[in-house]
Amino acid sequence: MNGGGKTSGARAGCTLLWLVLTGLGASAAAQAAIDVDGRLDEPEWQAAKLFDEFVSIDPLTREPGPYRTEARVLALPEGLAVGITAMVPRAMRTYGRSTRDAARMDADPARIVVDFEGTGRVAYEFTVSLSNSIRDGIILNQNQASYDWDGTWEHAVTEDDRAWYVEVLLPWTVAPTAAGKGDTRTIGLWLVRFVKQLGRGYGFPAINLGRPTFVSDLHKLTVRRYAARSLDVFPYVSGTHDRLAESTLGRAGVDLTWKPNGQSQLTATLNPDFGQVESDDLVVNFTAVETFFSEKRPFFTENQSLFDLRMPTEGRLVNTRRIGAAPDAGAAGTTELTGAVKLSTLAGPWELGGFAALEDDTSAATGRSYFALRGRWRGDGLAAGWLGTLVERPERDRRAQTHALDLDWFPGNAVSVRGQLLASLIDAPGARDGLGGWVQFKRDPGTRLAQEYELLLYDRNLDLNDLGFLPRRSLHQARGRLDFSQREYAEGSRLIFSRWSLEGTARENDLGQRLTATLRLEREFRYRHPHGLTLRTQYDSNGLDDLITRGRGPVRVPGKLLAGAAYGNNARKDLRFEGDVELRQEGLDDRVAYQLTASPQYIFTPNLSATLSAIWIDSPDWLALRSRTRELGQYSRRQLTTRLALNWFPGARSELRARLQWVAVRARGIAALRNDAAGTLVPLGRPAASFSQSELGMQLRYRYELAPLSDLYLVYSRGGFALRADTAEDFGGLWSDALDEANAEQFVVKVRYRF
């Protein structure tokens, strides 16, 4: 569908807004007190608040570091300015450019976490590395970091023989804040610098992200209050050429973000482009549990923290990847959106918001409609809220509502108590209303003992997956975890930190049928020469697997043992390595499968790196259900998963990334099985149907940063898929099959600019 006609008025409006906003921006820049160049040489820095009591927080030993760290914080009309001086000899510095929001930075990073309200509700992370790579994200539920969000902020890095320096300016509009009285405001602050060659992070205050009351316990700082308002318009133009369909499609649309003050924000999108300039990892999933994919689309990541409610077992009440997914009828693929709007506001202790998204109709299906409303109140050490969602699915004659009440209590001493009550109200043929709830207790003061306990109850009718993500319903689960840490070692010891972890889980479904219970023991070691080793063992009891047959009754499975070891050394300047070996029982017999994982990374230059990840599984006894044939079988499986990433940064604003992912499976059928009424597996007297499967995904992406959050993308992507009804071909043949049998091949050009 070509969206050019829909957006001609929007583009004209963007031009006018650009003239106004660039004039305002030029005026603000002329008055800026700080030039963000990484030099910290302006006289204003001398009047800034100084923090220099940095101690080891990773690991959390609270020992002073060998190298001094100074951080200065200054409130300006333009935003919050932070300058960090990280003293360290050049020989102890680690370099390497990373893609934005990389989970692990390739160079020494400096991490800034700010709660702009100072209430302990939510905090924002801004990380800058020695090689001037950045990562930004939101910290929700006190200690859960999400890097889906990208903000607009300034940063720069310089260095000399004495130290390296970070200068950051965070506009007051980067995060919503409640209206306040007087000329001052209180913010929460956490500052950390890492020295990779020591394997340590040094921070202030002396807490770490694992603390269950992390955001509430940030250092409180009073700064001057300034007004905050902004209007950002993001028009885009894209073109896609599909080589398989021999078609070319042009699109245009616009996103808008308006912040009339520090308390409110309106985000809207018209004819948005949800093309994949950011590719998902390739996953081959033979289980009955859906794979969760994180959000990458700007409209849904912007100002989403109010709606980001998470549950145990990786559940989410709002999973925006449902929006624009495959239509309810017709060919699989994605669904275009007509538009979407999102509004949030802070009013005293209340935070209120809502969003709506409308899908386009396809040739075979009527588009869906999605709505959500959220209200949250926060007091001193207590927060409570409600979330309601509504999804209209005309093609399935289905109307799905969900409601959730959530409570967070922080009584002190690094203790948190969190919980939710859940309800799903489904208006559809044969559907029933469902209920659920959970409560969780955590205590981790950063001393020797940390505790975590959890209880959840979901009935069989609880259905959140029209807009949320619930891995399974019909579950009663009790879980407990104890961590025993040793944080003090003699100076001559090779260790700097060690921990025992014991975790137990008991489960049943809401019919009272006992599912497998789990007992897991881990032993972690961290060494002064920066590398780490983790040993683990796990026992899964016998019980029922009520998901594997996809609704055709439970299967009784025997108890299983697992043992594994993981090693990591990410401190070297050139070659870095992570590896893992695991032995486990995963089928019906006592035979043992093994899994080997190797993930080396080589830093050729600070601007060029390559990472390889290879996972090999060899299992003589694998129990699985083939989704295509609906046949339950016992197999001998060999599986290879490879991921190769090459990142090159030819200039300060340029990034070239190549990604190759390949998953190949060869499964030789041993026995076809069926389950009787008691869940006992009965052989059918023949082998299960053997099969081989090969899936390939590759992407070559060039990105040029025109300005903050303004980019030009050139993307080539290709996918391949091959399925064979035997295991005659070796892995080399499966590789060739995936190359030859393409199921996707596209060229994409996209420009998105922020005015």
PDB file of N, CA and C in Angstrom, residues 541-586:
ATOM      1  N   SER A 541      11.894 -33.110  38.552  1.00  0.00           N
ATOM      2  CA  SER A 541      11.219 -34.316  39.016  1.00  0.00           C
ATOM      3  C   SER A 541      10.335 -34.894  37.913  1.00  0.00           C
ATOM      4  N   ASN A 542       9.889 -36.134  38.123  1.00  0.00           N
ATOM      5  CA  ASN A 542       8.888 -36.676  37.208  1.00  0.00           C
ATOM      6  C   ASN A 542       7.560 -35.938  37.415  1.00  0.00           C
ATOM      7  N   GLY A 543       6.732 -35.992  36.426  1.00  0.00           N
ATOM      8  CA  GLY A 543       5.464 -35.277  36.492  1.00  0.00           C
ATOM      9  C   GLY A 543       4.807 -35.252  35.132  1.00  0.00           C
ATOM     10  N   LEU A 544       3.864 -34.343  34.953  1.00  0.00           N
ATOM     11  CA  LEU A 544       3.133 -34.242  33.698  1.00  0.00           C
ATOM     12  C   LEU A 544       3.612 -33.041  32.892  1.00  0.00           C
ATOM     13  N   ASP A 545       3.687 -33.233  31.590  1.00  0.00           N
ATOM     14  CA  ASP A 545       3.864 -32.138  30.644  1.00  0.00           C
ATOM     15  C   ASP A 545       2.525 -31.983  29.924  1.00  0.00           C
ATOM     16  N   ASP A 546       1.795 -30.919  30.276  1.00  0.00           N
ATOM     17  CA  ASP A 546       0.445 -30.755  29.731  1.00  0.00           C
ATOM     18  C   ASP A 546       0.394 -29.791  28.548  1.00  0.00           C
ATOM     19  N   LEU A 547       1.569 -29.408  28.022  1.00  0.00           N
ATOM     20  CA  LEU A 547       1.610 -28.504  26.877  1.00  0.00           C
ATOM     21  C   LEU A 547       2.093 -29.180  25.601  1.00  0.00           C
ATOM     22  N   ILE A 548       2.890 -30.218  25.720  1.00  0.00           N
ATOM     23  CA  ILE A 548       3.615 -30.740  24.567  1.00  0.00           C
ATOM     24  C   ILE A 548       2.691 -31.241  23.459  1.00  0.00           C
ATOM     25  N   THR A 549       1.510 -31.749  23.798  1.00  0.00           N
ATOM     26  CA  THR A 549       0.608 -32.275  22.762  1.00  0.00           C
ATOM     27  C   THR A 549      -0.307 -31.198  22.182  1.00  0.00           C
ATOM     28  N   ARG A 550      -0.167 -29.947  22.628  1.00  0.00           N
ATOM     29  CA  ARG A 550      -0.981 -28.827  22.130  1.00  0.00           C
ATOM     30  C   ARG A 550      -2.474 -29.098  22.284  1.00  0.00           C
ATOM     31  N   GLY A 551      -2.861 -29.504  23.504  1.00  0.00           N
ATOM     32  CA  GLY A 551      -4.279 -29.659  23.784  1.00  0.00           C
ATOM     33  C   GLY A 551      -4.814 -31.068  23.670  1.00  0.00           C
ATOM     34  N   ARG A 552      -3.968 -32.054  23.425  1.00  0.00           N
ATOM     35  CA  ARG A 552      -4.437 -33.436  23.291  1.00  0.00           C
ATOM     36  C   ARG A 552      -4.136 -34.276  24.536  1.00  0.00           C
ATOM     37  N   GLY A 553      -4.119 -33.634  25.675  1.00  0.00           N
ATOM     38  CA  GLY A 553      -3.914 -34.367  26.917  1.00  0.00           C
ATOM     39  C   GLY A 553      -2.477 -34.315  27.386  1.00  0.00           C
ATOM     40  N   PRO A 554      -2.252 -34.536  28.697  1.00  0.00           N
ATOM     41  CA  PRO A 554      -0.903 -34.470  29.255  1.00  0.00           C
ATOM     42  C   PRO A 554      -0.091 -35.717  28.933  1.00  0.00           C
ATOM     43  N   VAL A 555       1.222 -35.573  29.117  1.00  0.00           N
ATOM     44  CA  VAL A 555       2.170 -36.665  28.921  1.00  0.00           C
ATOM     45  C   VAL A 555       2.977 -36.815  30.209  1.00  0.00           C
ATOM     46  N   ARG A 556       3.089 -38.056  30.679  1.00  0.00           N
ATOM     47  CA  ARG A 556       3.870 -38.309  31.886  1.00  0.00           C
ATOM     48  C   ARG A 556       5.333 -38.470  31.502  1.00  0.00           C
ATOM     49  N   VAL A 557       6.213 -37.625  32.108  1.00  0.00           N
ATOM     50  CA  VAL A 557       7.641 -37.644  31.769  1.00  0.00           C
ATOM     51  C   VAL A 557       8.444 -38.015  33.009  1.00  0.00           C
ATOM     52  N   PRO A 558       9.590 -38.664  32.818  1.00  0.00           N
ATOM     53  CA  PRO A 558      10.423 -39.068  33.958  1.00  0.00           C
ATOM     54  C   PRO A 558      11.250 -37.905  34.479  1.00  0.00           C
ATOM     55  N   GLY A 559      11.874 -38.103  35.634  1.00  0.00           N
ATOM     56  CA  GLY A 559      12.783 -37.113  36.189  1.00  0.00           C
ATOM     57  C   GLY A 559      14.037 -36.985  35.338  1.00  0.00           C
ATOM     58  N   LYS A 560      14.671 -35.809  35.402  1.00  0.00           N
ATOM     59  CA  LYS A 560      15.835 -35.530  34.565  1.00  0.00           C
ATOM     60  C   LYS A 560      16.897 -34.801  35.368  1.00  0.00           C
ATOM     61  N   LEU A 561      18.141 -35.029  34.985  1.00  0.00           N
ATOM     62  CA  LEU A 561      19.285 -34.357  35.593  1.00  0.00           C
ATOM     63  C   LEU A 561      19.970 -33.468  34.567  1.00  0.00           C
ATOM     64  N   LEU A 562      20.592 -32.410  35.070  1.00  0.00           N
ATOM     65  CA  LEU A 562      21.335 -31.479  34.226  1.00  0.00           C
ATOM     66  C   LEU A 562      22.572 -31.029  34.977  1.00  0.00           C
ATOM     67  N   ALA A 563      23.671 -30.855  34.261  1.00  0.00           N
ATOM     68  CA  ALA A 563      24.894 -30.290  34.832  1.00  0.00           C
ATOM     69  C   ALA A 563      25.555 -29.434  33.762  1.00  0.00           C
ATOM     70  N   GLY A 564      26.113 -28.298  34.185  1.00  0.00           N
ATOM     71  CA  GLY A 564      26.724 -27.423  33.195  1.00  0.00           C
ATOM     72  C   GLY A 564      27.745 -26.500  33.818  1.00  0.00           C
ATOM     73  N   ALA A 565      28.537 -25.858  32.955  1.00  0.00           N
ATOM     74  CA  ALA A 565      29.544 -24.897  33.377  1.00  0.00           C
ATOM     75  C   ALA A 565      29.647 -23.813  32.317  1.00  0.00           C
ATOM     76  N   ALA A 566      29.738 -22.560  32.768  1.00  0.00           N
ATOM     77  CA  ALA A 566      29.863 -21.416  31.866  1.00  0.00           C
ATOM     78  C   ALA A 566      31.117 -20.640  32.240  1.00  0.00           C
ATOM     79  N   TYR A 567      31.840 -20.178  31.229  1.00  0.00           N
ATOM     80  CA  TYR A 567      33.077 -19.419  31.440  1.00  0.00           C
ATOM     81  C   TYR A 567      33.024 -18.153  30.597  1.00  0.00           C
ATOM     82  N   GLY A 568      33.519 -17.047  31.135  1.00  0.00           N
ATOM     83  CA  GLY A 568      33.553 -15.806  30.382  1.00  0.00           C
ATOM     84  C   GLY A 568      34.791 -15.002  30.681  1.00  0.00           C
ATOM     85  N   ASN A 569      35.395 -14.445  29.642  1.00  0.00           N
ATOM     86  CA  ASN A 569      36.542 -13.544  29.773  1.00  0.00           C
ATOM     87  C   ASN A 569      36.367 -12.447  28.729  1.00  0.00           C
ATOM     88  N   ASN A 570      35.828 -11.304  29.161  1.00  0.00           N
ATOM     89  CA  ASN A 570      35.512 -10.215  28.241  1.00  0.00           C
ATOM     90  C   ASN A 570      36.370  -8.986  28.482  1.00  0.00           C
ATOM     91  N   ALA A 571      37.539  -9.166  29.097  1.00  0.00           N
ATOM     92  CA  ALA A 571      38.364  -8.027  29.463  1.00  0.00           C
ATOM     93  C   ALA A 571      39.542  -7.796  28.535  1.00  0.00           C
ATOM     94  N   ARG A 572      39.887  -8.779  27.688  1.00  0.00           N
ATOM     95  CA  ARG A 572      41.042  -8.601  26.819  1.00  0.00           C
ATOM     96  C   ARG A 572      40.774  -7.526  25.777  1.00  0.00           C
ATOM     97  N   LYS A 573      41.860  -6.915  25.287  1.00  0.00           N
ATOM     98  CA  LYS A 573      41.718  -5.840  24.319  1.00  0.00           C
ATOM     99  C   LYS A 573      41.341  -6.357  22.938  1.00  0.00           C
ATOM    100  N   ASP A 574      41.727  -7.607  22.630  1.00  0.00           N
ATOM    101  CA  ASP A 574      41.468  -8.106  21.277  1.00  0.00           C
ATOM    102  C   ASP A 574      40.487  -9.274  21.293  1.00  0.00           C
ATOM    103  N   LEU A 575      40.933 -10.446  21.737  1.00  0.00           N
ATOM    104  CA  LEU A 575      40.078 -11.632  21.710  1.00  0.00           C
ATOM    105  C   LEU A 575      39.342 -11.792  23.034  1.00  0.00           C
ATOM    106  N   ARG A 576      38.009 -11.859  22.959  1.00  0.00           N
ATOM    107  CA  ARG A 576      37.172 -12.067  24.136  1.00  0.00           C
ATOM    108  C   ARG A 576      36.339 -13.319  23.896  1.00  0.00           C
ATOM    109  N   PHE A 577      35.978 -13.989  24.978  1.00  0.00           N
ATOM    110  CA  PHE A 577      35.387 -15.315  24.796  1.00  0.00           C
ATOM    111  C   PHE A 577      34.377 -15.609  25.889  1.00  0.00           C
ATOM    112  N   GLU A 578      33.265 -16.242  25.473  1.00  0.00           N
ATOM    113  CA  GLU A 578      32.314 -16.856  26.389  1.00  0.00           C
ATOM    114  C   GLU A 578      32.032 -18.262  25.899  1.00  0.00           C
ATOM    115  N   GLY A 579      31.945 -19.202  26.832  1.00  0.00           N
ATOM    116  CA  GLY A 579      31.688 -20.584  26.464  1.00  0.00           C
ATOM    117  C   GLY A 579      30.846 -21.280  27.506  1.00  0.00           C
ATOM    118  N   ASP A 580      30.193 -22.355  27.083  1.00  0.00           N
ATOM    119  CA  ASP A 580      29.303 -23.073  27.985  1.00  0.00           C
ATOM    120  C   ASP A 580      29.244 -24.530  27.531  1.00  0.00           C
ATOM    121  N   VAL A 581      29.220 -25.438  28.486  1.00  0.00           N
ATOM    122  CA  VAL A 581      29.011 -26.847  28.202  1.00  0.00           C
ATOM    123  C   VAL A 581      27.918 -27.354  29.131  1.00  0.00           C
ATOM    124  N   GLU A 582      27.009 -28.157  28.585  1.00  0.00           N
ATOM    125  CA  GLU A 582      25.888 -28.651  29.390  1.00  0.00           C
ATOM    126  C   GLU A 582      25.587 -30.091  29.018  1.00  0.00           C
ATOM    127  N   LEU A 583      25.415 -30.920  30.031  1.00  0.00           N
ATOM    128  CA  LEU A 583      24.968 -32.302  29.881  1.00  0.00           C
ATOM    129  C   LEU A 583      23.590 -32.413  30.508  1.00  0.00           C
ATOM    130  N   ARG A 584      22.651 -33.042  29.784  1.00  0.00           N
ATOM    131  CA  ARG A 584      21.292 -33.109  30.326  1.00  0.00           C
ATOM    132  C   ARG A 584      20.541 -34.299  29.738  1.00  0.00           C
ATOM    133  N   GLN A 585      19.557 -34.741  30.498  1.00  0.00           N
ATOM    134  CA  GLN A 585      18.582 -35.705  30.002  1.00  0.00           C
ATOM    135  C   GLN A 585      17.368 -34.906  29.536  1.00  0.00           C
ATOM    136  N   GLU A 586      16.866 -35.186  28.333  1.00  0.00           N
ATOM    137  CA  GLU A 586      15.754 -34.392  27.838  1.00  0.00           C
ATOM    138  C   GLU A 586      14.649 -35.225  27.207  1.00  0.00           C
TER     139      GLU A 586
END
